[in-house]
GROMACS .gro file of N, CA, C and O in nm:
model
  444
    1UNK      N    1 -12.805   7.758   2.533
    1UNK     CA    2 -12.793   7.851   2.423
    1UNK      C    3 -12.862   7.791   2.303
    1UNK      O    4 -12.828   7.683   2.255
    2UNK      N    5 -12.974   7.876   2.250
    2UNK     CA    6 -13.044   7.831   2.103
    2UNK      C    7 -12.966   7.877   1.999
    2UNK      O    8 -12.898   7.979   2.008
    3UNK      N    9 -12.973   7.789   1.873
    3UNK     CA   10 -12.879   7.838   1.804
    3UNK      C   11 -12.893   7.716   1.674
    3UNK      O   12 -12.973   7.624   1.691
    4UNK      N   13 -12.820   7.722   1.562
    4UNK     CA   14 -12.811   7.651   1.457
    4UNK      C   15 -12.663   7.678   1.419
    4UNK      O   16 -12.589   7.776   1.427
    5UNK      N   17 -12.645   7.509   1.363
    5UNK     CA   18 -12.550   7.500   1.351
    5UNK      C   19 -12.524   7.532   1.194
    5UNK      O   20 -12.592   7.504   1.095
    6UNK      N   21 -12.369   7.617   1.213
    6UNK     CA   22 -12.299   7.673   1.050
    6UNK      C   23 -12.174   7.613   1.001
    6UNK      O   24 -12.075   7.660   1.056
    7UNK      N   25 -12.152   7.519   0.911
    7UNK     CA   26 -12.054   7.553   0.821
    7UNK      C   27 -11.932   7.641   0.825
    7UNK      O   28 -11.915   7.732   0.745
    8UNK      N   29 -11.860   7.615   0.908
    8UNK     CA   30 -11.772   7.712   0.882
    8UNK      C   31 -11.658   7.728   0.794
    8UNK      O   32 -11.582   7.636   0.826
    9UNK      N   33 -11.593   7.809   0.683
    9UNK     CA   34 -11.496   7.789   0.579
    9UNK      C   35 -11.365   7.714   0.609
    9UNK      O   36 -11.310   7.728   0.718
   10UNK      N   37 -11.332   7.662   0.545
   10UNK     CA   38 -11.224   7.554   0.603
   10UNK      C   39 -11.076   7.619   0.652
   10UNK      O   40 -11.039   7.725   0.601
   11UNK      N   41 -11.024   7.577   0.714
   11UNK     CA   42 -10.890   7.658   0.793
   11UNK      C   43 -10.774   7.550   0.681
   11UNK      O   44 -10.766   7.427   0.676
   12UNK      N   45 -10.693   7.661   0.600
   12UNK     CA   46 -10.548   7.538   0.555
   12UNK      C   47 -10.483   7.595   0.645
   12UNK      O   48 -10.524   7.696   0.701
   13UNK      N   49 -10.363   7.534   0.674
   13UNK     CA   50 -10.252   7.536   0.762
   13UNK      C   51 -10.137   7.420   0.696
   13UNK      O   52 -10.130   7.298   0.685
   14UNK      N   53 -10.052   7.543   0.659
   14UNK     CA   54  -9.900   7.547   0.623
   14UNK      C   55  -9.817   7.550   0.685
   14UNK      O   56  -9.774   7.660   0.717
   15UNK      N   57  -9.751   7.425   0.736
   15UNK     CA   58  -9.629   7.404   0.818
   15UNK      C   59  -9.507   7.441   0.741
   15UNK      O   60  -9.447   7.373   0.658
   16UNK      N   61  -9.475   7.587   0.792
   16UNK     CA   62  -9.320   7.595   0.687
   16UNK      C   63  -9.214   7.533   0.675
   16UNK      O   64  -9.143   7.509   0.577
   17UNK      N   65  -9.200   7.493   0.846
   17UNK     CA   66  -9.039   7.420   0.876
   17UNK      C   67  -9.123   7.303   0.994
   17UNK      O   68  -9.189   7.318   1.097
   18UNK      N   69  -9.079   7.184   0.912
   18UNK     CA   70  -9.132   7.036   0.985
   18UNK      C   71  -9.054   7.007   1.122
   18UNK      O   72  -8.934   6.991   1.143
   19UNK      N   73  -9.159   7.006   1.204
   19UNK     CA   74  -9.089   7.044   1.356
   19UNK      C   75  -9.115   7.162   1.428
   19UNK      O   76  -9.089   7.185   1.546
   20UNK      N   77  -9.162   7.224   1.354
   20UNK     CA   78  -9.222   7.410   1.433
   20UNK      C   79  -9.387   7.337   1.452
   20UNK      O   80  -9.436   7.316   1.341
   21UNK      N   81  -9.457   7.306   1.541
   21UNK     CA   82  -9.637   7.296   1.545
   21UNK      C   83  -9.686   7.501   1.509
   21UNK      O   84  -9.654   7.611   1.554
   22UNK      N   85  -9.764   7.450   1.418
   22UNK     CA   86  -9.862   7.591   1.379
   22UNK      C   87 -10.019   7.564   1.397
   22UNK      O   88 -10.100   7.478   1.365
   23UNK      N   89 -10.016   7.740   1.495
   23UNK     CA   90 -10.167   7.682   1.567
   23UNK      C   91 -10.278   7.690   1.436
   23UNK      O   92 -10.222   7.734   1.335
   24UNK      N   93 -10.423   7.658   1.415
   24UNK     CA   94 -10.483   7.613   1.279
   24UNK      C   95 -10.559   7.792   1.338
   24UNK      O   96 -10.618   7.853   1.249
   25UNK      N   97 -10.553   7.853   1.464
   25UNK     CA   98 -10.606   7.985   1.438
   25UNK      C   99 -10.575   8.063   1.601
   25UNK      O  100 -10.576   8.006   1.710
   26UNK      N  101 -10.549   8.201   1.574
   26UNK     CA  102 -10.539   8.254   1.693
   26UNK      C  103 -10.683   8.309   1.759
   26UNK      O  104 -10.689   8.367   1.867
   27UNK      N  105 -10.804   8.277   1.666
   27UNK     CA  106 -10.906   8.313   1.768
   27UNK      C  107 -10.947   8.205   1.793
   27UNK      O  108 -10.938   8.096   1.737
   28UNK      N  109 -11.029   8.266   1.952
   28UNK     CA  110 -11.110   8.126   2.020
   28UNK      C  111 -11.190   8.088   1.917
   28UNK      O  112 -11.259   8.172   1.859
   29UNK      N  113 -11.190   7.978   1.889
   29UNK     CA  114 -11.314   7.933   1.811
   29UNK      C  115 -11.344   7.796   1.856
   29UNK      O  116 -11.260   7.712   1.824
   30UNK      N  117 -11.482   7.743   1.948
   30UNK     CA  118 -11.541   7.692   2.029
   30UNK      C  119 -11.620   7.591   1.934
   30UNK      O  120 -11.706   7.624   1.852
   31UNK      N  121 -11.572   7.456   1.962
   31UNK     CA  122 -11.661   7.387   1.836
   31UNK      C  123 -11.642   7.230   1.885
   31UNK      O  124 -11.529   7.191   1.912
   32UNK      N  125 -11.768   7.131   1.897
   32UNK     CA  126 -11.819   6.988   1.959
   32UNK      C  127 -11.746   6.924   1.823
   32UNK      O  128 -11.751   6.802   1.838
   33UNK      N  129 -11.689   6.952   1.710
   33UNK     CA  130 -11.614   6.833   1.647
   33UNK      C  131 -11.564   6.898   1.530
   33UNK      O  132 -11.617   6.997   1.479
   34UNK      N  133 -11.433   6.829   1.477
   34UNK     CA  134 -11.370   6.932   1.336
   34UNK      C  135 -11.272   6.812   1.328
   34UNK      O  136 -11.229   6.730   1.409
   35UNK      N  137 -11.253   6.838   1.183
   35UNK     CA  138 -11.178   6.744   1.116
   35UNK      C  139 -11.076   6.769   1.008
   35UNK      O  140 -11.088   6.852   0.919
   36UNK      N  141 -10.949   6.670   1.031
   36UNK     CA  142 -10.821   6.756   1.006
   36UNK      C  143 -10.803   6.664   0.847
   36UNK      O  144 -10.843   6.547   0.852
   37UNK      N  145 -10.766   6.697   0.759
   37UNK     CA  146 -10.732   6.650   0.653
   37UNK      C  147 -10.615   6.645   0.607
   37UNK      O  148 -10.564   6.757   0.620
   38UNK      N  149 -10.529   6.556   0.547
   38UNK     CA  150 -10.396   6.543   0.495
   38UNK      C  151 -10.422   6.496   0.369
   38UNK      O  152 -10.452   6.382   0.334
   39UNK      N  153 -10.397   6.662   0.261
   39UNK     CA  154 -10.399   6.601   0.111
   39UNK      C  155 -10.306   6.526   0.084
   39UNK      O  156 -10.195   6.529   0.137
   40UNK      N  157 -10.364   6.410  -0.046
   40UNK     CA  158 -10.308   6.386  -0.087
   40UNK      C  159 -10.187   6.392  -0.152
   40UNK      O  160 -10.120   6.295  -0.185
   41UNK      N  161 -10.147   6.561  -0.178
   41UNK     CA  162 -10.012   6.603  -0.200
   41UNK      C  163  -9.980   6.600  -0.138
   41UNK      O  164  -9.868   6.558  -0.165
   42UNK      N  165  -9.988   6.619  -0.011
   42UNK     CA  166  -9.856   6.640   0.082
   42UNK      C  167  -9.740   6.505   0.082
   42UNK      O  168  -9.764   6.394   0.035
   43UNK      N  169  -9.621   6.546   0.140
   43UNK     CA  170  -9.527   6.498   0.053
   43UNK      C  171  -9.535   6.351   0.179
   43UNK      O  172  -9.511   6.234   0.147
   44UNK      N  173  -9.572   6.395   0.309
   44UNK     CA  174  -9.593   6.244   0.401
   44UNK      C  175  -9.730   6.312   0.535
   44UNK      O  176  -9.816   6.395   0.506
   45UNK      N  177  -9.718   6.265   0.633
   45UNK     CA  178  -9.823   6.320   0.748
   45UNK      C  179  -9.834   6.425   0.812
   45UNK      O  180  -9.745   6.499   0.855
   46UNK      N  181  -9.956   6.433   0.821
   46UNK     CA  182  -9.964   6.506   0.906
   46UNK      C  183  -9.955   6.503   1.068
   46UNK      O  184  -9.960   6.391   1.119
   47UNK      N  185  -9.940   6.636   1.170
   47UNK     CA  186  -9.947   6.559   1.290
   47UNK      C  187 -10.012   6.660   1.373
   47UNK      O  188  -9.977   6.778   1.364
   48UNK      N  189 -10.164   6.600   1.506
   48UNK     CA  190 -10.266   6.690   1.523
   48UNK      C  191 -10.220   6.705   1.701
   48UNK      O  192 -10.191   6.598   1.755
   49UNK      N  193 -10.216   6.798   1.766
   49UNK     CA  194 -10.171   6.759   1.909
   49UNK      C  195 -10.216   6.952   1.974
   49UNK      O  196 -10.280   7.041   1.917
   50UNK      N  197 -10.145   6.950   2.118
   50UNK     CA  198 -10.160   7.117   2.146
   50UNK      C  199 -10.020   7.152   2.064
   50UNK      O  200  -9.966   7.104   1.964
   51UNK      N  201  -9.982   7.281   2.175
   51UNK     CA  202  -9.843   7.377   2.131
   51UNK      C  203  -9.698   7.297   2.137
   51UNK      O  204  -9.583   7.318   2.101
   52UNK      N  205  -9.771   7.190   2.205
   52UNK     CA  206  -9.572   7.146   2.222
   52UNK      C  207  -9.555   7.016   2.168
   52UNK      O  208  -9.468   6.931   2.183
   53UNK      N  209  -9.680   7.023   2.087
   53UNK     CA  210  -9.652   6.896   1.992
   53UNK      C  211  -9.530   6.879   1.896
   53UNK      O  212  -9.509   6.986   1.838
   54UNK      N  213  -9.434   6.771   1.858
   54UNK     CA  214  -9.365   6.738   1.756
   54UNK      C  215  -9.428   6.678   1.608
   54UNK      O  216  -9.547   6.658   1.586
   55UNK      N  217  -9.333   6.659   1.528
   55UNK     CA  218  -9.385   6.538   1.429
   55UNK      C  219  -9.387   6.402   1.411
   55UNK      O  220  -9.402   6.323   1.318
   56UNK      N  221  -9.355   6.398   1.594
   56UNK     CA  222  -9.330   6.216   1.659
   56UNK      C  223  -9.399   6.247   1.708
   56UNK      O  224  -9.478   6.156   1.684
   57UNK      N  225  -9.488   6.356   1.817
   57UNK     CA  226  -9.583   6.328   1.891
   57UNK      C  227  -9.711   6.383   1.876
   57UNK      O  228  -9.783   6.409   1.972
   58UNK      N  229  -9.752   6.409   1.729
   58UNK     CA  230  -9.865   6.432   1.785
   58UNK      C  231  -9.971   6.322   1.743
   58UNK      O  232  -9.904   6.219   1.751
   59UNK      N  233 -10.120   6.280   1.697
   59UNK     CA  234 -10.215   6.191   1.639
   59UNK      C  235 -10.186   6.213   1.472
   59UNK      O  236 -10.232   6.299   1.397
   60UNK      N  237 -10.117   6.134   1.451
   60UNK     CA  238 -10.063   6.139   1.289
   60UNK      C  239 -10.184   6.093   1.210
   60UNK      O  240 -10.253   5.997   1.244
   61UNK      N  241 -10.207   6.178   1.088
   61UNK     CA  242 -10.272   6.158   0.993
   61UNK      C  243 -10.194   6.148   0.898
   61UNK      O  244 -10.099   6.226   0.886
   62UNK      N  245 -10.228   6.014   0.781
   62UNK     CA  246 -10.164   5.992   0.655
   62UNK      C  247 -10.215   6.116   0.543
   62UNK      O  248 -10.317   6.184   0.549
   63UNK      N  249 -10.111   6.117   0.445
   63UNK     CA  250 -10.151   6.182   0.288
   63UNK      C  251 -10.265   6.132   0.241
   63UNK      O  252 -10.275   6.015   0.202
   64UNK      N  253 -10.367   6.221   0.241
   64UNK     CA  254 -10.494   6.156   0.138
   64UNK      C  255 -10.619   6.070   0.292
   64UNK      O  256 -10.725   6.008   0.283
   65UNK      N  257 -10.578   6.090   0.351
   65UNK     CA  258 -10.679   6.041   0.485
   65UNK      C  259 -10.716   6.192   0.565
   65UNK      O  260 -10.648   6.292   0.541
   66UNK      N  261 -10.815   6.195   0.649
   66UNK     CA  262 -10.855   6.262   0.748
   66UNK      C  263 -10.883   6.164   0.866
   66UNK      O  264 -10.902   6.042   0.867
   67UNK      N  265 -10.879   6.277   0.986
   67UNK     CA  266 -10.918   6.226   1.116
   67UNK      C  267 -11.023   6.299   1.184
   67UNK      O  268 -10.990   6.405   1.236
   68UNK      N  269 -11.148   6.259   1.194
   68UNK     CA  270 -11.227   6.329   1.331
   68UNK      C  271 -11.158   6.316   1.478
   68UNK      O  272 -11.084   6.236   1.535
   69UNK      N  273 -11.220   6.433   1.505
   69UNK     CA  274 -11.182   6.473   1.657
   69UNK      C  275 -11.350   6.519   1.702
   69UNK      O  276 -11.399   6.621   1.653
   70UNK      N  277 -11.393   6.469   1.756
   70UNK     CA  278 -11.531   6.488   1.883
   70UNK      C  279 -11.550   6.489   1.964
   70UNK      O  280 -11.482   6.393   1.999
   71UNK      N  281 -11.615   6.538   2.084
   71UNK     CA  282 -11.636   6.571   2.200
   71UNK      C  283 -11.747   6.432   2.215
   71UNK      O  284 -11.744   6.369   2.320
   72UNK      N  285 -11.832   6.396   2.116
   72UNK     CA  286 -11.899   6.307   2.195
   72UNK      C  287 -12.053   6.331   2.163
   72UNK      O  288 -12.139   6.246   2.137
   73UNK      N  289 -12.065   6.462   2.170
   73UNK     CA  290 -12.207   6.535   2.217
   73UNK      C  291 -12.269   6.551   2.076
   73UNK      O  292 -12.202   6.570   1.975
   74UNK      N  293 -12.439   6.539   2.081
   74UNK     CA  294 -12.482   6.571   2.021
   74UNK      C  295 -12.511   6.765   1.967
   74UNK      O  296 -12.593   6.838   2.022
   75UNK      N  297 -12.422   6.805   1.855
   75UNK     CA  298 -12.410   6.949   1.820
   75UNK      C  299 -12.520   6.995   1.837
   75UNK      O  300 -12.517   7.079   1.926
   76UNK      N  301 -12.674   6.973   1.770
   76UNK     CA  302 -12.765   7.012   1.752
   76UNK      C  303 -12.858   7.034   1.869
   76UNK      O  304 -12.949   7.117   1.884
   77UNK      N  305 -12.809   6.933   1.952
   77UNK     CA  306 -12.941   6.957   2.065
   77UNK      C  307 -12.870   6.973   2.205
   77UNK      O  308 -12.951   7.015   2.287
   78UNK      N  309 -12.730   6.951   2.265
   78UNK     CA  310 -12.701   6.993   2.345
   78UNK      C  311 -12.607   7.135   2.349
   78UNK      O  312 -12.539   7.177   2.256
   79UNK      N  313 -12.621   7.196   2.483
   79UNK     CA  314 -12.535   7.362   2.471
   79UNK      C  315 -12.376   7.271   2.499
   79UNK      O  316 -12.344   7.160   2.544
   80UNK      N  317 -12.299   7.408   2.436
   80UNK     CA  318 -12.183   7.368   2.417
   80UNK      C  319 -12.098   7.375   2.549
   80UNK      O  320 -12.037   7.477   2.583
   81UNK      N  321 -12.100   7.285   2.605
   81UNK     CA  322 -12.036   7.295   2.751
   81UNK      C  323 -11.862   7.179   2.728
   81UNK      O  324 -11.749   7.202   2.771
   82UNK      N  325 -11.914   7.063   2.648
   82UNK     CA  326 -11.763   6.989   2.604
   82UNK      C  327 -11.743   7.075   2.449
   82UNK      O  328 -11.815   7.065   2.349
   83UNK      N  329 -11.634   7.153   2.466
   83UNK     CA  330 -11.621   7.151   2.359
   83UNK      C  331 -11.417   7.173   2.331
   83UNK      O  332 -11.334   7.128   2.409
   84UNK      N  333 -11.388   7.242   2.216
   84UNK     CA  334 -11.230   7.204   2.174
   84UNK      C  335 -11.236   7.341   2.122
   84UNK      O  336 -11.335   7.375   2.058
   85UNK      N  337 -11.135   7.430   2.144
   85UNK     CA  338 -11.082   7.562   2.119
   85UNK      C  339 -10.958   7.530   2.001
   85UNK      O  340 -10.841   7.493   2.006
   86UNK      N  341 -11.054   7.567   1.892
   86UNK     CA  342 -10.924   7.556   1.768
   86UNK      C  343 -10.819   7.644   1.801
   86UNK      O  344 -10.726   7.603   1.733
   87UNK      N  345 -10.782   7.733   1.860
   87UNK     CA  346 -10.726   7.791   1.904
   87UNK      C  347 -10.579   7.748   1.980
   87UNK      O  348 -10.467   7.798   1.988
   88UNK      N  349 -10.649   7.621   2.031
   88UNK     CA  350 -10.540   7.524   2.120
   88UNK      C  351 -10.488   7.422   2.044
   88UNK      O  352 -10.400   7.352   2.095
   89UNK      N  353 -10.529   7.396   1.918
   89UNK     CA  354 -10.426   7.331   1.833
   89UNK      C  355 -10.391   7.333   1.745
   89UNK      O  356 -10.432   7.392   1.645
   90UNK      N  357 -10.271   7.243   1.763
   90UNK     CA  358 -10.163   7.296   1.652
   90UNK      C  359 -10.167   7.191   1.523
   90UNK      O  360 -10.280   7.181   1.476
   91UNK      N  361 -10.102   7.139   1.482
   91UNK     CA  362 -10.048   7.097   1.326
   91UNK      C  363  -9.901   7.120   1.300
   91UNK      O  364  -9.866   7.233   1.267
   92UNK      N  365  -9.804   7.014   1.313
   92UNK     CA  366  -9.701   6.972   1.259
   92UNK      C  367  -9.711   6.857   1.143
   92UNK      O  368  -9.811   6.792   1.114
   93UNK      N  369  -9.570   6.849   1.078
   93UNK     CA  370  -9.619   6.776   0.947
   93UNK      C  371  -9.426   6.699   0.960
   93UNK      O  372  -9.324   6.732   1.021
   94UNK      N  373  -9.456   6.613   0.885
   94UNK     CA  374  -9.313   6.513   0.873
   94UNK      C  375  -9.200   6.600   0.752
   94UNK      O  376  -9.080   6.581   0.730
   95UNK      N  377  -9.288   6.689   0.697
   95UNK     CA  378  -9.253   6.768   0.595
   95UNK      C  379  -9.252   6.854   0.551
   95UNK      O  380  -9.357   6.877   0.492
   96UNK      N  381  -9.131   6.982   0.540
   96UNK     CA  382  -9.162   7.108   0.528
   96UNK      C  383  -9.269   7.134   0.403
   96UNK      O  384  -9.264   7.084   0.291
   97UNK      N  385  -9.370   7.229   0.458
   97UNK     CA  386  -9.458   7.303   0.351
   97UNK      C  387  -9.527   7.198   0.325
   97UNK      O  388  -9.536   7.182   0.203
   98UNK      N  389  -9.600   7.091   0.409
   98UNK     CA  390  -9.713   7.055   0.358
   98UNK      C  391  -9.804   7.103   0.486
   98UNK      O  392  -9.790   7.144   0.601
   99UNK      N  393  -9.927   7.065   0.375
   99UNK     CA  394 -10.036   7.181   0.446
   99UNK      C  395 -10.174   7.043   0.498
   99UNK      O  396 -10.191   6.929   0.455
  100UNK      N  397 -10.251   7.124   0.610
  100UNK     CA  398 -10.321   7.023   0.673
  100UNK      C  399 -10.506   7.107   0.643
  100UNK      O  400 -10.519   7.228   0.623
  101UNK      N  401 -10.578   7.046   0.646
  101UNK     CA  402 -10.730   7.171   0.624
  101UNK      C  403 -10.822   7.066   0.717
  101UNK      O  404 -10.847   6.947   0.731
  102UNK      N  405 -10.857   7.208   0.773
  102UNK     CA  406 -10.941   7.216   0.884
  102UNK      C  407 -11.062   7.213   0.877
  102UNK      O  408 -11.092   7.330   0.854
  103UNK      N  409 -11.193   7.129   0.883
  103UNK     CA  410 -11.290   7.186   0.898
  103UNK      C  411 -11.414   7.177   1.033
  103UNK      O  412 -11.414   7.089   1.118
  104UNK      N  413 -11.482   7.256   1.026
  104UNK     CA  414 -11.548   7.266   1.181
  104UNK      C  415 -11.733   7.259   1.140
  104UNK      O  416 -11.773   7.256   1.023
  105UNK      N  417 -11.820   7.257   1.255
  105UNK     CA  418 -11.926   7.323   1.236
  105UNK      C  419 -11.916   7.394   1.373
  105UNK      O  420 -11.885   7.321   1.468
  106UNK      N  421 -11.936   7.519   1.398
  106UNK     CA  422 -11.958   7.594   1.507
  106UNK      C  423 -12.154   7.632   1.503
  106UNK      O  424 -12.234   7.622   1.411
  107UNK      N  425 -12.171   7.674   1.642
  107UNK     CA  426 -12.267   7.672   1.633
  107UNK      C  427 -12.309   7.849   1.662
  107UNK      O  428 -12.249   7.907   1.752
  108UNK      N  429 -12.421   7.927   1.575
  108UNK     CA  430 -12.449   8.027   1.581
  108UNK      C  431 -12.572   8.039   1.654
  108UNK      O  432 -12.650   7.943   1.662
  109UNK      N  433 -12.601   8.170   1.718
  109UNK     CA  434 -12.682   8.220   1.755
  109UNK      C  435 -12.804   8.254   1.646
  109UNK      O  436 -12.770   8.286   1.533
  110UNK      N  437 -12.960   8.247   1.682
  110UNK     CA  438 -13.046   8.259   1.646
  110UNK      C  439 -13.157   8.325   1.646
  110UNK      O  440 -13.243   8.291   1.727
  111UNK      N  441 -13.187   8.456   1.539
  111UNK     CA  442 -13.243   8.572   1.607
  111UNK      C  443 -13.381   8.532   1.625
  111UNK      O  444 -13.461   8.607   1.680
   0.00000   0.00000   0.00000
């Protein structure tokens, strides 16, 4: 698939009640690397995992840090065959109502 890669607007995600995982989106969205951020406000971590993640189990991110997540692959020049369905994960937090932001590059089609 030819294509260029876009920017896509950043996903926040608001954990209301610490201990519920909230998925970061209900559409497929197909993407070789995205990265989860824990503002600095938030009141402690964040936590990155699938649906049945806790706030003990998932890849904890601190307040004021981010974490990449990658497939590995070069975005630009290989088709997207490894890739991660934002769709499939979630976001729990140690703390009600703190919020986690998402960002991606997906790759578009090219007329």
């Amino acid at each position: 698939m030819s294509g260029v890669i876009n920017f896509a607007n950043p996903i926040t995600v608001t954990v209301s009640s610490a201990g519920t995982a909230v998925q970061v989106t209900s559409t497929s969205t197909n993407v070789t690397s995205f990265e989860v951020h824990c503002p600095a406000g938030n009141t402690g971590s964040v936590f990155v995992g699938n649906s049945s993640i806790l706030n003990s189990t998932g890849a904890p991110i601190a307040k004021g840090t981010a974490k990449n997540f990658s497939t590995g692959r070069d975005s630009l020049m290989d088709s997207i065959t490894d890739s991660y369905d934002l769709s499939l994960i979630y976001i729990d937090a140690a703390n009600s109502g703190d919020t986690a932001i998402v960002t991606y590059f997906e790759r578009v089609a090219h007329p």
